[in-house]
């Protein structure tokens, strides 16, 4: 896969997407970042007083108040915290169809930049049959270089197993954060189990389903020998089967959307032919970025 | 519907090439899909063999159908009047004698009539007229909408013994029923082509026919009252025919001769009979047209003729006169007479006169005596008096110098001198013969009795001297009991004319004859072909319009 085109984009592209921020709905634990959390700690904005409990940092005890009330209170400030962003990229062989993996890589790179510029930590994981630890979560724009290097080296391989990948991901000692799942979601074993595993770990999930034009309009003129990209099977069909396939695909997409809505998973479908800039500035606005 | 260029159907063989190219191009493509499990339902889907075949070849069928539609157009499909019905039909049925030729057990007229009935029932005209075409064309059915009545008249019609119709006469009869452009179609049915640019249906096959095409009898000009009889027999078949010719005078057989005639061969047979006036020739032969196997001839009875004879008597002239008439000679001016004959004398003519080297002032004058004979020339060859007369026979050593008044017509002249001249006005007609019979060999030549006979026929047209007999003339004669003469026009014996005749349209008539109503349909084929090709084009580029909702700019 090559996401070199991302590196070649001009400055105006980066300037335009730098105005975007990742949309996070839940307050999360983390280090200082753009998101406010009511937690004792260093900040500029005072929130309230709280009675001292053993273990509280003596540095936050308000000694003036102690002088007047003879009781120990600590100052509580609004603290700006960052949230870890986990890019979970599908690298199964089905992602090779129609350049979906390349597109997903570019999207992941761009989203990583948006997250990193706001002092968030970004980690990149890939999966096919199993989970692959790509780039561990780190902050700072210098981390972007590692992420892009990693994404450039991605190659499609193996079959999809969202269930296994998500189980492995949920077992990792990671703070809860925003999981951006980039996949075509073509998993014959289903997607429900895997997504539920992530929800159990209280991750916030943003699912971007990437489909290639070939997935929607298979190029079958008369009859064709269908070969599964992941080597599952192959057989012949006529052009008349395309319409029935499209009906089934639509039904599958609708079921996925209903599932996501029911579990508060943000869902967006993108075409791999959609220009990246328009996808970020228009399609994902309100879903993944603001 | 007819196809004007049926050769185009040969192009249908291109369908083989199209099928070959189709199956060569149609190969199963390998398509890599992301999720084959979304297709697996197709494996369980039952599919009939017919459906499977249809999905494989429907585009081929579209291409072949487009080719067929184009071929259909190239073949110039045309709707004919037969298909459309309605319109006005003029049907011309040949009713001449040759239509009685047998074609197997039926005559040609039977075949033509059956074909006419078939045409009427197929074309279903709104109005029609039927004309029977022969020498005297007959309107069988005036323009009518009553098809049943027309068919009844047609079924009852019979052929005649007349000769062929004149195309112009037939055309006039058609015109009497309406302007030609009112007729949707004019169809002629006969055994030979009619020289008109109309639809013609020929109902004849080559047949055998040995015919007597001529029978003539003429008294010998030797005063013996014998008659010479000539019969002409012709073979109009493409094969040799054998038969026996019989010649009868009254009821007496005067000749029997066995004949063997090759294809197209003609034979003249001659016999001499004593003073009979009615003759019959009959040929005994097995052929397909019997009406020309018998023929009749009549020698007219010599009329009694009162002749006032002026001048010297001439034996040869008298004998020639006796051959055609029974003259009684008179010299008395008070007697009533039919004809004046003047030889080497000067007369004052009145009535009919034959002037032989005579003067009849003021019409025939003689300013000189003897002149030199120059080259003889017939000035009016079509005049009845000079028919069958050879000018050379009128040669003599000297001729009288003659001056004719204006109004006297010179028929034969030597230089500026008249040799034979005629004049006719009210109450006076004469024939002038500028030859001295005593000093000329004319009387010894065959032309002399002919010239005398022609002169008498011309001077006395009311004597009934004609021996012509026409078809259906009755013989009120002893010898042939109530016999009807059926001497046919010799052309009717040529019963195989349809196979040698070349139709020549008369340009002047071409514009007047309406052509058969034709509605071309080639454009339908073109539309269908392009429609089918457009469907295939849409199918070929279907990915472009199907991808509309999934284009780059939409999600």
PDB file of C-alpha atoms in Angstrom, chain A residues 94 97 100 186-188 211 213 215-229 233-236 238 240-242 244-246 248-249 252 269 271 273-275 278 283, chain B residues 22 25-43 45 47 52 54-56 58-59 63 536 539-540 542-543 546-555:
ATOM      1  CA  UNK A  94     -10.734  -7.628   0.934  1.00  0.00           C
ATOM      2  CA  UNK A  97     -10.228  -4.445  -3.721  1.00  0.00           C
ATOM      3  CA  UNK A 100      -9.764   0.600   0.010  1.00  0.00           C
ATOM      4  CA  UNK A 186     -16.981  -7.522   5.189  1.00  0.00           C
ATOM      5  CA  UNK A 187     -16.591 -10.219   7.781  1.00  0.00           C
ATOM      6  CA  UNK A 188     -18.472 -13.429   7.209  1.00  0.00           C
ATOM      7  CA  UNK A 211     -16.449   0.632   0.145  1.00  0.00           C
ATOM      8  CA  UNK A 213     -17.026   1.341  -6.418  1.00  0.00           C
ATOM      9  CA  UNK A 215     -18.157  -3.416  -4.258  1.00  0.00           C
ATOM     10  CA  UNK A 216     -21.318  -1.560  -5.220  1.00  0.00           C
ATOM     11  CA  UNK A 217     -21.234  -2.150  -8.992  1.00  0.00           C
ATOM     12  CA  UNK A 218     -19.369  -5.329  -9.719  1.00  0.00           C
ATOM     13  CA  UNK A 219     -18.016  -5.090 -13.302  1.00  0.00           C
ATOM     14  CA  UNK A 220     -19.836  -8.085 -14.705  1.00  0.00           C
ATOM     15  CA  UNK A 221     -20.891  -7.708 -18.343  1.00  0.00           C
ATOM     16  CA  UNK A 222     -22.245 -11.110 -19.241  1.00  0.00           C
ATOM     17  CA  UNK A 223     -21.116 -13.699 -16.797  1.00  0.00           C
ATOM     18  CA  UNK A 224     -18.120 -13.857 -14.549  1.00  0.00           C
ATOM     19  CA  UNK A 225     -16.103 -16.137 -12.391  1.00  0.00           C
ATOM     20  CA  UNK A 226     -16.261 -14.589  -8.951  1.00  0.00           C
ATOM     21  CA  UNK A 227     -13.116 -14.974  -6.900  1.00  0.00           C
ATOM     22  CA  UNK A 228     -13.174 -14.041  -3.255  1.00  0.00           C
ATOM     23  CA  UNK A 229     -10.405 -11.640  -2.390  1.00  0.00           C
ATOM     24  CA  UNK A 233     -14.579 -19.491  -2.589  1.00  0.00           C
ATOM     25  CA  UNK A 234     -15.126 -18.928  -6.260  1.00  0.00           C
ATOM     26  CA  UNK A 235     -18.008 -19.614  -8.603  1.00  0.00           C
ATOM     27  CA  UNK A 236     -19.700 -18.308 -11.765  1.00  0.00           C
ATOM     28  CA  UNK A 238     -24.395 -14.072 -14.718  1.00  0.00           C
ATOM     29  CA  UNK A 240     -28.437 -10.844 -13.684  1.00  0.00           C
ATOM     30  CA  UNK A 241     -27.085 -11.730 -10.224  1.00  0.00           C
ATOM     31  CA  UNK A 242     -25.670  -8.204  -9.798  1.00  0.00           C
ATOM     32  CA  UNK A 244     -29.742  -9.291  -6.345  1.00  0.00           C
ATOM     33  CA  UNK A 245     -26.255  -8.802  -4.899  1.00  0.00           C
ATOM     34  CA  UNK A 246     -26.843  -5.073  -4.643  1.00  0.00           C
ATOM     35  CA  UNK A 248     -28.275  -7.900  -0.301  1.00  0.00           C
ATOM     36  CA  UNK A 249     -25.431  -5.383   0.102  1.00  0.00           C
ATOM     37  CA  UNK A 252     -26.314  -5.541   5.047  1.00  0.00           C
ATOM     38  CA  UNK A 269     -19.935   5.009   4.968  1.00  0.00           C
ATOM     39  CA  UNK A 271     -16.496   5.551  -1.041  1.00  0.00           C
ATOM     40  CA  UNK A 273     -13.276   7.072  -4.760  1.00  0.00           C
ATOM     41  CA  UNK A 274     -14.298  10.039  -2.616  1.00  0.00           C
ATOM     42  CA  UNK A 275     -11.621  12.756  -2.484  1.00  0.00           C
ATOM     43  CA  UNK A 278     -14.047  16.392   0.903  1.00  0.00           C
ATOM     44  CA  UNK A 283     -18.726  13.749   5.125  1.00  0.00           C
TER      45      UNK A 283
ATOM     46  CA  UNK B  22     -19.944 -13.020 -30.248  1.00  0.00           C
ATOM     47  CA  UNK B  25     -15.551 -12.250 -27.472  1.00  0.00           C
ATOM     48  CA  UNK B  26     -17.771 -13.665 -24.776  1.00  0.00           C
ATOM     49  CA  UNK B  27     -15.384 -15.202 -22.292  1.00  0.00           C
ATOM     50  CA  UNK B  28     -15.957 -15.710 -18.614  1.00  0.00           C
ATOM     51  CA  UNK B  29     -14.166 -12.899 -16.813  1.00  0.00           C
ATOM     52  CA  UNK B  30     -12.560 -13.311 -13.429  1.00  0.00           C
ATOM     53  CA  UNK B  31     -13.839 -10.717 -11.029  1.00  0.00           C
ATOM     54  CA  UNK B  32     -12.301 -10.367  -7.564  1.00  0.00           C
ATOM     55  CA  UNK B  33     -14.948  -9.437  -5.015  1.00  0.00           C
ATOM     56  CA  UNK B  34     -14.580  -8.301  -1.428  1.00  0.00           C
ATOM     57  CA  UNK B  35     -17.262 -10.452   0.090  1.00  0.00           C
ATOM     58  CA  UNK B  36     -18.188 -13.527  -1.821  1.00  0.00           C
ATOM     59  CA  UNK B  37     -20.498 -14.642   0.956  1.00  0.00           C
ATOM     60  CA  UNK B  38     -22.875 -11.885  -0.187  1.00  0.00           C
ATOM     61  CA  UNK B  39     -23.123 -13.776  -3.488  1.00  0.00           C
ATOM     62  CA  UNK B  40     -23.530 -17.252  -2.127  1.00  0.00           C
ATOM     63  CA  UNK B  41     -27.279 -17.074  -2.423  1.00  0.00           C
ATOM     64  CA  UNK B  42     -26.760 -17.271  -6.161  1.00  0.00           C
ATOM     65  CA  UNK B  43     -25.419 -20.783  -5.801  1.00  0.00           C
ATOM     66  CA  UNK B  45     -30.805 -20.096  -6.715  1.00  0.00           C
ATOM     67  CA  UNK B  47     -32.190 -21.581 -12.694  1.00  0.00           C
ATOM     68  CA  UNK B  52     -29.627 -19.898 -18.429  1.00  0.00           C
ATOM     69  CA  UNK B  54     -31.354 -16.776 -22.499  1.00  0.00           C
ATOM     70  CA  UNK B  55     -28.881 -15.003 -20.232  1.00  0.00           C
ATOM     71  CA  UNK B  56     -26.068 -16.332 -22.385  1.00  0.00           C
ATOM     72  CA  UNK B  58     -29.807 -12.567 -25.513  1.00  0.00           C
ATOM     73  CA  UNK B  59     -27.317  -9.979 -26.758  1.00  0.00           C
ATOM     74  CA  UNK B  63     -27.529  -8.396 -32.844  1.00  0.00           C
ATOM     75  CA  UNK B 536     -27.316  -2.892 -27.043  1.00  0.00           C
ATOM     76  CA  UNK B 539     -26.424  -2.196 -22.220  1.00  0.00           C
ATOM     77  CA  UNK B 540     -22.785  -1.956 -23.189  1.00  0.00           C
ATOM     78  CA  UNK B 542     -24.763   0.565 -18.621  1.00  0.00           C
ATOM     79  CA  UNK B 543     -22.000   0.898 -16.032  1.00  0.00           C
ATOM     80  CA  UNK B 546     -25.810   2.807 -13.214  1.00  0.00           C
ATOM     81  CA  UNK B 547     -22.863   4.300 -11.318  1.00  0.00           C
ATOM     82  CA  UNK B 548     -24.611   7.665 -11.157  1.00  0.00           C
ATOM     83  CA  UNK B 549     -25.543   7.498  -7.447  1.00  0.00           C
ATOM     84  CA  UNK B 550     -22.109   6.202  -6.499  1.00  0.00           C
ATOM     85  CA  UNK B 551     -20.048   8.756  -8.350  1.00  0.00           C
ATOM     86  CA  UNK B 552     -17.149  10.619  -6.807  1.00  0.00           C
ATOM     87  CA  UNK B 553     -19.259  13.525  -5.732  1.00  0.00           C
ATOM     88  CA  UNK B 554     -21.983  11.656  -3.975  1.00  0.00           C
ATOM     89  CA  UNK B 555     -22.079   9.302  -1.066  1.00  0.00           C
TER      90      UNK B 555
END
